[in-house]
Short mmCIF file of C-alpha atoms in Angstrom, two decimals:
data_model
loop_
_atom_site.label_atom_id
_atom_site.label_comp_id
_atom_site.label_asym_id
_atom_site.label_seq_id
_atom_site.Cartn_x
_atom_site.Cartn_y
_atom_site.Cartn_z
CA MET A 1 28.86 61.87 -49.59
CA TRP A 2 25.60 63.16 -48.16
CA ARG A 3 23.76 59.95 -49.06
CA ASN A 4 26.61 57.79 -47.72
CA GLY A 5 26.57 59.79 -44.48
CA LYS A 6 22.87 59.45 -44.13
CA ASN A 7 22.97 55.75 -44.74
CA GLY A 8 25.77 55.45 -42.18
CA THR A 9 23.81 57.33 -39.58
CA GLY A 10 20.67 55.31 -40.22
CA GLY A 11 22.59 52.04 -40.07
CA LYS A 12 24.01 53.03 -36.65
CA ARG A 13 20.57 53.85 -35.45
CA ARG A 14 19.14 50.55 -36.71
CA MET A 15 22.04 48.72 -34.93
CA SER A 16 21.32 50.55 -31.76
CA ALA A 17 17.65 49.62 -31.96
CA TRP A 18 18.56 45.98 -32.42
CA LYS A 19 20.97 46.19 -29.48
CA ARG A 20 18.26 47.72 -27.32
CA ALA A 21 15.79 44.98 -28.44
CA LEU A 22 18.33 42.27 -27.69
CA LEU A 23 19.04 43.79 -24.29
CA ILE A 24 15.28 43.97 -23.53
CA LEU A 25 14.79 40.40 -24.76
CA GLY A 26 17.85 39.21 -22.75
CA SER A 27 16.40 40.91 -19.68
CA LEU A 28 13.04 39.33 -20.17
CA VAL A 29 14.59 35.88 -20.64
CA ALA A 30 16.72 36.30 -17.56
CA THR A 31 13.75 37.56 -15.56
CA PHE A 32 11.68 34.62 -16.83
CA ALA A 33 14.49 32.20 -15.91
CA LEU A 34 14.80 33.81 -12.49
CA VAL A 35 11.06 33.43 -11.89
CA ILE A 36 11.18 29.80 -12.94
CA ALA A 37 14.19 29.19 -10.64
CA VAL A 38 12.42 30.88 -7.72
CA LEU A 39 9.26 29.01 -8.39
CA PHE A 40 11.09 25.63 -8.58
CA THR A 41 13.08 26.45 -5.46
CA TRP A 42 9.82 27.27 -3.65
CA LEU A 43 8.15 24.09 -4.89
CA TYR A 44 11.24 21.96 -4.11
CA THR A 45 11.61 23.41 -0.61
CA GLY A 46 7.92 23.15 0.14
CA ALA A 47 7.73 19.61 -1.13
CA LYS A 48 9.54 18.19 1.89
CA VAL A 49 7.32 17.23 4.84
CA SER A 50 8.48 16.38 8.31
CA THR A 51 6.61 16.02 11.62
CA VAL A 52 9.68 14.91 13.52
CA GLY A 53 9.73 16.57 16.85
CA ALA A 54 6.43 18.33 16.26
CA VAL A 55 3.95 15.68 17.56
CA ASP A 56 2.83 15.80 21.16
CA PHE A 57 1.25 12.33 21.21
CA HIS A 58 -1.78 13.26 23.34
CA ASN A 59 -4.29 10.69 22.00
CA ALA A 60 -4.51 7.17 23.19
CA LEU A 61 -4.25 4.75 20.32
CA ALA A 62 -7.58 3.36 19.24
CA VAL A 63 -7.51 -0.38 18.65
CA PRO A 64 -9.94 -1.74 16.14
CA PRO A 65 -12.39 -4.13 17.88
CA LEU A 66 -12.41 -7.77 16.94
CA ALA A 67 -15.40 -8.38 14.69
CA GLN A 68 -18.21 -10.40 16.27
CA SER A 69 -19.03 -13.60 14.46
CA THR A 70 -21.39 -16.54 14.69
CA VAL A 71 -20.68 -20.17 13.95
CA GLU A 72 -23.34 -22.11 12.02
CA ALA A 73 -24.17 -25.79 12.51
CA ASP A 74 -21.75 -26.75 9.73
CA GLY A 75 -18.90 -24.89 11.42
CA THR A 76 -19.04 -21.86 9.07
CA ARG A 77 -17.90 -18.70 10.81
CA VAL A 78 -20.09 -15.77 9.72
CA PHE A 79 -19.15 -12.09 9.86
CA ASP A 80 -21.27 -9.03 9.02
CA LEU A 81 -19.74 -5.92 7.37
CA ARG A 82 -21.64 -2.77 6.51
CA MET A 83 -20.06 -0.16 4.29
CA GLN A 84 -21.51 3.19 5.48
CA THR A 85 -21.00 6.94 5.60
CA GLY A 86 -20.56 8.83 8.78
CA GLU A 87 -18.72 11.60 10.63
CA THR A 88 -15.51 11.11 12.72
CA GLU A 89 -14.03 13.48 15.26
CA PHE A 90 -10.33 13.13 14.71
CA THR A 91 -10.01 16.27 16.88
CA PRO A 92 -12.61 16.99 19.52
CA GLY A 93 -15.46 19.15 18.15
CA THR A 94 -14.44 18.84 14.54
CA LYS A 95 -16.50 16.37 12.48
CA THR A 96 -14.94 14.95 9.38
CA PRO A 97 -17.14 13.22 6.72
CA THR A 98 -15.81 9.65 6.45
CA TRP A 99 -16.66 6.12 5.29
CA GLY A 100 -16.21 3.00 7.31
CA PHE A 101 -17.22 -0.61 7.98
CA ASN A 102 -19.64 -1.00 10.83
CA GLY A 103 -18.84 2.45 12.01
CA SER A 104 -17.85 5.87 10.67
CA HIS A 105 -14.18 5.08 9.87
CA LEU A 106 -12.04 2.08 9.18
CA GLY A 107 -13.45 -1.36 10.23
CA PRO A 108 -13.23 -4.10 12.82
CA THR A 109 -10.55 -6.70 12.71
CA LEU A 110 -11.80 -10.06 11.36
CA ARG A 111 -10.13 -13.14 12.74
CA ALA A 112 -10.35 -16.79 11.64
CA ALA A 113 -8.25 -19.92 11.73
CA LYS A 114 -6.66 -22.08 9.10
CA GLY A 115 -9.14 -24.77 8.05
CA GLU A 116 -12.25 -22.74 9.00
CA LYS A 117 -14.93 -22.03 6.50
CA VAL A 118 -15.90 -18.31 6.56
CA ARG A 119 -18.72 -16.25 5.13
CA VAL A 120 -18.71 -12.43 5.18
CA LYS A 121 -22.10 -10.80 4.66
CA VAL A 122 -21.36 -7.42 3.11
CA ALA A 123 -24.06 -4.76 2.91
CA ASN A 124 -23.42 -1.53 0.99
CA ALA A 125 -25.04 1.47 2.61
CA LEU A 126 -22.93 3.93 0.61
CA PRO A 127 -24.28 6.29 -1.97
CA GLU A 128 -22.30 4.49 -4.68
CA ALA A 129 -21.12 1.02 -5.64
CA SER A 130 -18.04 -0.43 -4.08
CA SER A 131 -16.40 -3.79 -3.44
CA VAL A 132 -14.46 -5.51 -0.61
CA HIS A 133 -11.19 -7.21 -1.63
CA TRP A 134 -9.53 -9.61 0.80
CA HIS A 135 -5.98 -8.56 0.23
CA GLY A 136 -3.51 -11.44 0.57
CA MET A 137 -6.15 -14.12 0.88
CA HIS A 138 -6.08 -17.32 -1.16
CA LEU A 139 -9.63 -17.86 -2.29
CA PRO A 140 -11.82 -18.53 -5.32
CA ALA A 141 -11.72 -15.67 -7.90
CA ALA A 142 -15.47 -15.17 -7.58
CA MET A 143 -14.99 -14.38 -3.92
CA ASP A 144 -11.93 -12.14 -4.29
CA GLY A 145 -13.79 -8.81 -4.09
CA GLY A 146 -12.05 -7.25 -7.08
CA PRO A 147 -13.66 -4.91 -9.66
CA HIS A 148 -15.79 -7.81 -11.01
CA GLN A 149 -17.55 -8.29 -7.68
CA MET A 150 -19.07 -4.86 -7.29
CA VAL A 151 -21.79 -4.37 -4.69
CA PRO A 152 -24.18 -1.65 -5.80
CA ALA A 153 -25.52 0.97 -3.46
CA GLY A 154 -28.21 -0.64 -1.36
CA GLY A 155 -26.99 -4.09 -2.38
CA SER A 156 -25.32 -6.98 -0.60
CA TRP A 157 -22.81 -9.78 -1.23
CA ALA A 158 -21.97 -12.86 0.78
CA PRO A 159 -18.63 -14.54 -0.30
CA GLU A 160 -17.64 -17.70 1.45
CA TRP A 161 -14.38 -19.74 1.31
CA THR A 162 -12.24 -22.08 3.39
CA VAL A 163 -9.10 -20.60 4.91
CA GLU A 164 -6.25 -22.56 3.38
CA GLN A 165 -3.11 -20.64 4.35
CA PRO A 166 -0.98 -20.06 7.42
CA ALA A 167 -1.20 -17.55 10.25
CA SER A 168 -0.80 -13.99 8.80
CA THR A 169 -1.80 -10.41 8.85
CA LEU A 170 -4.04 -9.64 5.88
CA TRP A 171 -6.44 -6.74 5.26
CA TYR A 172 -9.57 -5.81 3.35
CA HIS A 173 -10.35 -2.68 1.37
CA PRO A 174 -12.46 -1.63 -1.64
CA HIS A 175 -11.40 -2.34 -5.24
CA PRO A 176 -13.73 -0.47 -7.57
CA HIS A 177 -11.96 0.07 -10.90
CA GLY A 178 -11.04 3.76 -11.25
CA ALA A 179 -12.16 4.76 -7.66
CA THR A 180 -10.07 2.65 -5.35
CA GLU A 181 -7.86 5.59 -4.10
CA SER A 182 -10.89 7.69 -3.14
CA HIS A 183 -12.72 4.84 -1.32
CA VAL A 184 -9.66 3.81 0.71
CA GLN A 185 -8.78 7.43 1.57
CA ARG A 186 -12.22 8.01 3.00
CA GLY A 187 -11.69 5.22 5.51
CA LEU A 188 -12.66 1.90 4.07
CA ALA A 189 -10.03 -0.46 5.36
CA GLY A 190 -9.56 -3.12 8.08
CA LEU A 191 -7.41 -6.09 9.19
CA PHE A 192 -8.11 -9.74 8.65
CA LEU A 193 -5.93 -11.91 10.91
CA LEU A 194 -5.40 -15.59 10.34
CA ASP A 195 -4.30 -18.06 13.00
CA ASP A 196 -2.93 -21.66 12.83
CA PRO A 197 -1.77 -24.20 15.44
CA GLN A 198 1.98 -23.81 14.55
CA SER A 199 1.94 -20.06 15.23
CA ALA A 200 -0.24 -20.49 18.33
CA ALA A 201 2.34 -22.85 19.88
CA LEU A 202 5.21 -20.36 19.46
CA PRO A 203 6.14 -18.06 22.40
CA LEU A 204 5.15 -14.86 20.60
CA PRO A 205 3.27 -11.90 21.98
CA LYS A 206 -0.35 -12.78 21.00
CA THR A 207 -2.88 -10.98 23.24
CA TYR A 208 -4.75 -8.76 20.73
CA GLY A 209 -4.62 -5.04 21.75
CA VAL A 210 -2.29 -5.74 24.71
CA ASP A 211 1.06 -7.04 23.57
CA ASP A 212 -0.07 -7.78 19.92
CA ILE A 213 -1.14 -4.41 18.53
CA PRO A 214 -2.44 -3.59 15.02
CA VAL A 215 -0.84 -0.53 13.49
CA ILE A 216 -2.75 0.67 10.48
CA VAL A 217 -0.72 3.66 9.11
CA GLN A 218 -2.19 6.20 6.74
CA ASP A 219 -1.12 9.63 5.70
CA VAL A 220 -3.69 12.36 5.63
CA SER A 221 -4.29 16.10 4.99
CA PHE A 222 -7.13 18.23 6.08
CA ASP A 223 -8.96 21.10 4.30
CA GLY A 224 -10.70 22.59 7.32
CA ALA A 225 -12.79 19.74 8.78
CA LYS A 226 -12.76 17.66 5.57
CA PHE A 227 -10.10 15.33 4.20
CA ASP A 228 -8.10 16.90 1.46
CA HIS A 229 -7.79 14.30 -1.28
CA GLY A 230 -5.98 16.56 -3.81
CA HIS A 231 -2.76 15.63 -5.54
CA LYS A 232 -0.20 18.49 -5.19
CA LEU A 233 1.77 19.73 -8.07
CA MET A 234 4.28 17.25 -9.49
CA ARG A 235 3.24 14.41 -7.17
CA ASN A 236 3.07 11.74 -9.91
CA VAL A 237 3.04 8.97 -7.34
CA GLY A 238 -0.44 10.06 -6.22
CA PHE A 239 -1.75 11.53 -2.93
CA LEU A 240 0.84 12.35 -0.30
CA GLY A 241 -0.51 13.69 3.02
CA ASP A 242 1.28 16.05 5.44
CA ARG A 243 0.71 14.01 8.63
CA THR A 244 0.05 10.44 9.64
CA MET A 245 -2.46 8.64 11.80
CA VAL A 246 -2.59 5.15 13.19
CA ASN A 247 -5.93 3.18 13.42
CA GLY A 248 -7.62 6.43 12.73
CA THR A 249 -5.93 8.19 15.69
CA LEU A 250 -3.97 11.40 15.22
CA ASP A 251 -0.90 11.98 17.31
CA PRO A 252 -1.23 8.49 19.04
CA TYR A 253 0.47 6.93 22.03
CA VAL A 254 0.10 3.42 23.32
CA THR A 255 1.01 2.29 26.85
CA VAL A 256 3.00 -0.99 26.82
CA GLN A 257 2.51 -3.39 29.72
CA ASP A 258 4.92 -6.10 28.60
CA GLU A 259 8.67 -6.34 27.95
CA LEU A 260 8.05 -7.34 24.36
CA VAL A 261 5.34 -5.87 22.16
CA ARG A 262 4.36 -7.13 18.68
CA LEU A 263 3.37 -4.47 16.14
CA ARG A 264 1.37 -5.60 13.08
CA LEU A 265 2.32 -2.90 10.65
CA LEU A 266 0.11 -2.21 7.64
CA ASN A 267 0.82 0.58 5.09
CA ALA A 268 -2.72 1.52 4.28
CA SER A 269 -1.67 4.71 2.55
CA THR A 270 -2.45 5.09 -1.13
CA ALA A 271 0.94 6.15 -2.41
CA ARG A 272 3.42 6.83 0.45
CA VAL A 273 6.32 4.46 1.14
CA TYR A 274 7.39 4.34 4.78
CA THR A 275 10.74 3.43 6.22
CA PHE A 276 9.98 2.43 9.84
CA GLY A 277 12.42 2.60 12.69
CA PHE A 278 12.59 4.23 16.08
CA ASP A 279 13.73 7.71 17.10
CA ASP A 280 16.52 6.31 19.31
CA GLY A 281 17.88 3.94 16.65
CA ARG A 282 17.01 0.81 18.63
CA GLU A 283 16.95 -2.50 16.92
CA PHE A 284 13.80 -4.64 16.63
CA ARG A 285 13.05 -8.10 15.24
CA GLN A 286 10.87 -8.70 12.14
CA ILE A 287 8.96 -12.02 12.50
CA ALA A 288 6.53 -11.91 9.61
CA SER A 289 5.94 -10.38 6.12
CA ASP A 290 2.78 -10.06 4.04
CA GLY A 291 1.72 -13.66 4.05
CA GLY A 292 3.05 -14.98 7.36
CA LEU A 293 5.95 -15.84 9.60
CA LEU A 294 9.56 -15.70 8.36
CA GLU A 295 11.74 -18.77 8.84
CA ALA A 296 13.64 -16.95 11.58
CA PRO A 297 13.46 -13.56 13.29
CA HIS A 298 15.42 -10.85 11.46
CA THR A 299 17.16 -8.13 13.53
CA THR A 300 17.18 -4.68 11.95
CA ASP A 301 16.64 -0.98 12.71
CA ARG A 302 14.83 -0.06 9.46
CA LEU A 303 11.89 -1.71 7.63
CA ARG A 304 10.49 -0.30 4.41
CA LEU A 305 6.84 -0.85 3.50
CA SER A 306 5.14 0.39 0.31
CA PRO A 307 1.34 0.70 0.04
CA GLY A 308 -0.48 -2.59 0.79
CA GLU A 309 2.60 -4.29 2.41
CA ARG A 310 2.52 -5.66 5.95
CA ALA A 311 5.13 -6.74 8.42
CA GLU A 312 5.09 -7.93 11.99
CA ILE A 313 7.89 -6.69 14.30
CA VAL A 314 8.67 -7.29 17.95
CA VAL A 315 10.30 -4.49 19.99
CA ARG A 316 11.70 -4.59 23.53
CA ILE A 317 10.47 -1.88 25.91
CA ARG A 318 12.05 -0.89 29.26
CA PRO A 319 9.98 0.21 32.25
CA GLY A 320 8.93 3.86 32.17
CA GLU A 321 10.68 4.73 28.87
CA ARG A 322 9.22 6.42 25.84
CA THR A 323 10.20 5.81 22.23
CA VAL A 324 8.74 6.90 18.97
CA LEU A 325 7.93 4.76 15.92
CA ARG A 326 9.32 6.90 13.09
CA SER A 327 9.22 6.94 9.35
CA HIS A 328 12.68 7.91 8.11
CA PRO A 329 13.61 9.31 4.70
CA LEU A 330 13.44 6.71 1.94
CA ASP A 331 16.72 5.09 0.85
CA ALA A 332 15.79 3.44 -2.46
CA SER A 333 18.18 5.09 -4.96
CA LEU A 334 15.40 7.32 -6.34
CA ASP A 335 16.51 10.16 -8.65
CA PHE A 336 16.69 13.71 -7.50
CA TRP A 337 13.17 14.50 -8.70
CA ASN A 338 11.31 11.48 -7.27
CA GLN A 339 13.21 11.58 -4.00
CA ARG A 340 11.77 15.00 -3.24
CA PHE A 341 8.45 15.02 -5.15
CA GLY A 342 7.65 11.33 -4.50
CA GLY A 343 7.92 11.72 -0.74
CA GLY A 344 11.30 10.21 -0.42
CA ASP A 345 12.71 13.04 1.77
CA ASP A 346 9.73 13.08 4.03
CA SER A 347 9.81 11.89 7.73
CA PHE A 348 7.14 11.37 10.30
CA ASP A 349 6.78 10.71 13.99
CA VAL A 350 4.08 8.06 13.75
CA MET A 351 3.32 6.78 17.24
CA GLN A 352 4.79 6.91 20.71
CA LEU A 353 5.32 3.75 22.82
CA ARG A 354 5.23 4.34 26.58
CA GLY A 355 6.56 1.72 28.92
CA ALA A 356 4.51 1.16 32.10
CA PRO A 357 6.45 1.62 35.31
CA THR A 358 6.37 -2.17 35.80
CA LEU A 359 6.34 -4.55 32.84
CA ARG A 360 5.14 -8.11 32.62
CA PRO A 361 8.10 -10.45 31.67
CA SER A 362 7.92 -11.82 28.11
CA ALA A 363 9.31 -15.09 26.80
CA GLU A 364 12.34 -14.83 24.47
CA LEU A 365 11.54 -15.14 20.84
CA PRO A 366 12.26 -18.50 19.29
CA GLN A 367 15.24 -18.89 17.01
CA THR A 368 13.08 -20.51 14.32
CA LEU A 369 9.55 -19.61 13.35
CA ALA A 370 8.08 -21.41 10.29
CA ALA A 371 9.31 -23.62 7.51
CA SER A 372 8.93 -22.05 4.18
CA THR A 373 6.35 -23.58 1.71
CA LEU A 374 7.02 -20.95 -1.02
CA PRO A 375 7.87 -22.05 -4.49
CA THR A 376 11.64 -21.84 -5.33
CA GLY A 377 11.13 -21.38 -9.01
CA GLU A 378 13.11 -24.55 -9.85
CA ASP A 379 9.89 -26.26 -11.15
CA SER A 380 8.56 -23.18 -13.05
CA VAL A 381 6.76 -24.23 -16.20
CA ARG A 382 7.15 -20.88 -17.85
CA GLY A 383 8.23 -17.32 -17.33
CA ARG A 384 6.33 -14.11 -17.98
CA PHE A 385 7.59 -10.53 -18.30
CA PHE A 386 5.77 -7.43 -17.00
CA GLU A 387 6.94 -3.90 -17.92
CA LEU A 388 5.61 -1.47 -15.42
CA LYS A 389 4.68 1.99 -16.71
CA MET A 390 2.20 4.63 -15.73
CA SER A 391 0.75 4.21 -19.22
CA GLY A 392 -0.06 0.58 -18.43
CA ILE A 393 1.49 -2.85 -17.82
CA ASN A 394 3.14 -4.23 -20.91
CA GLY A 395 1.91 -1.17 -22.79
CA ARG A 396 -1.76 -1.84 -22.02
CA LYS A 397 -4.14 -0.08 -19.77
CA MET A 398 -6.65 -2.13 -17.73
CA ASP A 399 -9.65 -3.33 -19.77
CA MET A 400 -12.31 -5.13 -17.69
CA SER A 401 -13.35 -7.22 -20.74
CA ARG A 402 -9.81 -8.43 -21.50
CA VAL A 403 -8.00 -11.33 -19.90
CA ASP A 404 -4.27 -10.56 -20.14
CA GLU A 405 -2.84 -13.80 -18.92
CA THR A 406 -4.04 -17.43 -18.30
CA VAL A 407 -2.17 -19.81 -15.90
CA THR A 408 -2.63 -23.49 -15.22
CA ARG A 409 -3.82 -24.75 -11.84
CA GLY A 410 -1.14 -26.57 -9.90
CA THR A 411 1.83 -25.06 -11.74
CA THR A 412 4.58 -22.73 -10.75
CA GLU A 413 5.76 -19.76 -12.89
CA THR A 414 8.47 -17.19 -12.69
CA TRP A 415 7.47 -13.62 -13.40
CA THR A 416 9.95 -10.82 -14.18
CA LEU A 417 8.89 -7.36 -13.13
CA ARG A 418 10.70 -4.44 -14.68
CA ASN A 419 10.28 -0.81 -13.75
CA ASN A 420 12.15 1.68 -15.88
CA ASP A 421 9.40 4.34 -15.82
CA GLY A 422 11.24 7.07 -13.98
CA MET A 423 9.02 6.82 -10.91
CA PRO A 424 8.39 4.26 -8.10
CA HIS A 425 5.85 1.43 -8.54
CA ASN A 426 4.96 -1.68 -6.60
CA PHE A 427 3.33 -4.89 -7.73
CA HIS A 428 0.49 -6.87 -6.08
CA VAL A 429 -0.87 -10.21 -7.25
CA HIS A 430 -4.25 -11.45 -6.02
CA ASP A 431 -4.79 -14.95 -4.54
CA VAL A 432 -1.14 -16.00 -4.15
CA GLN A 433 1.80 -15.51 -1.80
CA PHE A 434 4.93 -15.43 -3.86
CA ARG A 435 8.72 -15.77 -3.20
CA VAL A 436 11.00 -12.95 -4.27
CA LEU A 437 13.88 -14.73 -6.14
CA ASP A 438 16.22 -11.82 -6.78
CA ILE A 439 16.31 -8.07 -7.15
CA ASN A 440 18.58 -6.81 -10.04
CA GLY A 441 20.17 -10.33 -9.99
CA ALA A 442 21.04 -10.23 -6.30
CA ALA A 443 19.38 -12.22 -3.52
CA PRO A 444 16.62 -10.32 -1.72
CA PRO A 445 17.30 -8.88 1.74
CA PRO A 446 15.92 -10.83 4.73
CA PRO A 447 12.71 -8.77 5.06
CA LEU A 448 11.76 -9.85 1.46
CA ARG A 449 12.53 -13.60 1.88
CA GLY A 450 9.15 -14.45 3.47
CA PRO A 451 5.74 -14.91 1.87
CA LYS A 452 4.88 -11.74 -0.18
CA ASP A 453 1.83 -10.61 -2.15
CA THR A 454 3.17 -7.06 -2.75
CA VAL A 455 6.65 -5.92 -3.57
CA PHE A 456 8.17 -2.45 -4.02
CA ILE A 457 9.93 -1.76 -7.36
CA PRO A 458 11.74 1.58 -7.70
CA SER A 459 12.57 2.76 -11.12
CA GLY A 460 15.63 1.01 -12.61
CA THR A 461 14.77 -2.20 -10.78
CA THR A 462 14.07 -5.73 -11.97
CA VAL A 463 12.44 -8.16 -9.57
CA ARG A 464 11.87 -11.88 -10.21
CA ILE A 465 9.21 -13.71 -8.29
CA ALA A 466 8.07 -17.35 -8.17
CA LEU A 467 4.33 -18.05 -7.92
CA ARG A 468 2.34 -21.25 -7.53
CA PHE A 469 -1.30 -21.24 -8.69
CA GLU A 470 -3.25 -23.70 -6.62
CA GLY A 471 -6.74 -22.77 -7.88
CA PRO A 472 -9.54 -23.40 -7.94
CA ALA A 473 -9.85 -22.97 -11.68
CA ASP A 474 -12.32 -20.51 -13.08
CA PRO A 475 -12.06 -19.57 -16.83
CA ASN A 476 -14.70 -16.82 -16.55
CA THR A 477 -13.59 -14.92 -13.39
CA PRO A 478 -10.20 -13.27 -13.28
CA TYR A 479 -7.80 -12.26 -10.54
CA MET A 480 -5.92 -8.91 -10.73
CA TYR A 481 -2.25 -7.92 -10.71
CA HIS A 482 -1.47 -4.28 -10.47
CA CYS A 483 0.47 -1.43 -8.94
CA HIS A 484 -0.75 -0.75 -5.43
CA LEU A 485 -0.01 2.88 -5.61
CA LEU A 486 -3.73 3.41 -5.93
CA TYR A 487 -3.64 6.41 -8.23
CA HIS A 488 -1.61 4.34 -10.63
CA GLU A 489 -4.04 1.47 -10.28
CA ASP A 490 -7.06 3.76 -10.91
CA GLU A 491 -5.29 5.18 -14.05
CA GLY A 492 -4.95 1.72 -15.59
CA MET A 493 -1.83 0.05 -14.18
CA MET A 494 -3.59 -3.31 -13.74
CA GLY A 495 -4.09 -6.49 -15.65
CA GLN A 496 -6.18 -9.71 -15.24
CA PHE A 497 -5.40 -13.40 -15.21
CA THR A 498 -7.50 -16.50 -15.04
CA VAL A 499 -6.71 -19.95 -13.63
CA LEU A 500 -7.48 -22.95 -15.86
CA ASP A 501 -7.45 -26.68 -15.22
CA PRO A 502 -4.58 -28.69 -16.78
CA GLY A 503 -5.06 -29.50 -20.42
CA ARG A 504 -7.92 -27.08 -20.84
CA PRO A 505 -7.66 -24.83 -23.84
CA THR A 506 -7.79 -21.08 -23.30
CA PRO A 507 -11.44 -20.01 -23.69
CA ALA A 508 -12.62 -16.91 -25.39
CA PRO A 509 -12.98 -14.33 -22.62
CA ASN A 510 -16.52 -13.54 -21.53
CA LEU A 511 -16.07 -10.65 -19.15
CA PRO A 512 -18.50 -7.83 -19.62
CA PRO A 513 -17.30 -4.63 -17.91
CA THR A 514 -20.09 -4.83 -15.27
CA SER A 515 -19.88 -8.56 -14.59
CA GLY A 516 -20.06 -9.75 -11.03
CA THR A 517 -22.50 -7.13 -9.75
CA HIS A 518 -24.42 -8.51 -6.79
CA GLN A 519 -27.82 -7.40 -5.38
CA HIS A 520 -29.88 -9.51 -3.09
#
């Protein structure tokens, strides 16, 4: 009896000890879960950024100057670009270290006409190698300015080509493999405008800097006087800034002197997707996409642009009024996580437009703009499939020595682009302007029916595009295709293709990782 009693008492004590241990463990687990919940709530709440109603628009918008050029005896138009370091006062008295072309930040606007031969003499005064890619331009692969045309520190490069595409808003920026995001963020970007007789004959706003205004939009963050280039926690899309600037101007306003003003929008941010509209919900008319004019103006009150995309819009202004170009939250069916941590919930007051007390009358926009010359896909000779993942395209990270695809000059192909990666991507193809055939099997919306070189592809989306490869052929120098969220590009979401003459067998690739370095 005594032993049984003792065992009973000891068993009860052991059970009590286990209960206390379980209670303590449960309390620790509950506390840990509470800490995690509080931390996530803090991160989730803090991830949303908005400058709506908080911008006082006290700085006049800077308009990039038109680049000076000379014309040689054979008609070649020659530009000079110098990549250089400098300091820029975005706010008076505060000097931010920056990079730029022909100045401390951003670069001049180059302008040429269809049919002209151009040469751009590029000098690199940076402390490291870089390149200059002509985004949206149809030109020989050796002149493209991709990662195979690196210009070393102290070196130079002078690509030349003949402009063989319609009037459009293109741009230029660095393309060094693994460092593109950093070089663009520091300020290396500028516009390259093309003209043609058909566009010049249309009654469109066309006085540069007056009723035809470049709008280079970038998101930035500052760490004291310096740019903050850091990626915040859980921002898998890349860098997302907490404010925007236009043409290197913080809190910008522009005074409009005409009834209609043309805005050439460029998303020069490295990861952020903008949904442009106006604070008062007014409608505007889109007249052009990446590669040139639409077939007809499209009336809308929202326009989405992912990094690298361009669009031209025309907005009507009334005398004396003020309206704000705003980026609204993104409506792209992103999941809960990416909507918040990919910047989808963010909103920005980008630029204020101020109507002068008296406005010059503007001609009404024409009902038709330009006949499409884009391929329809009906004559495609083959299709290709590209699976977009952060780990690489079609499962392969970029390899400078590997040619991923070869295409035949003069042919049309249909490419299927699939993103099921759980995060947003987009897709840029060098050298060509393509037609978006369909998105998830449906016809594209009007803003995506014009000439495109970059297209946004949210997760769960399949996009088909038709591309025509018009050469010239070059079996040893590739063009790129890649995600233009630049962190993704730098991490290896990029591939290479070469253009071959008809009937030519595919050669063995001869692409050393450092090929194309220029130093004169």
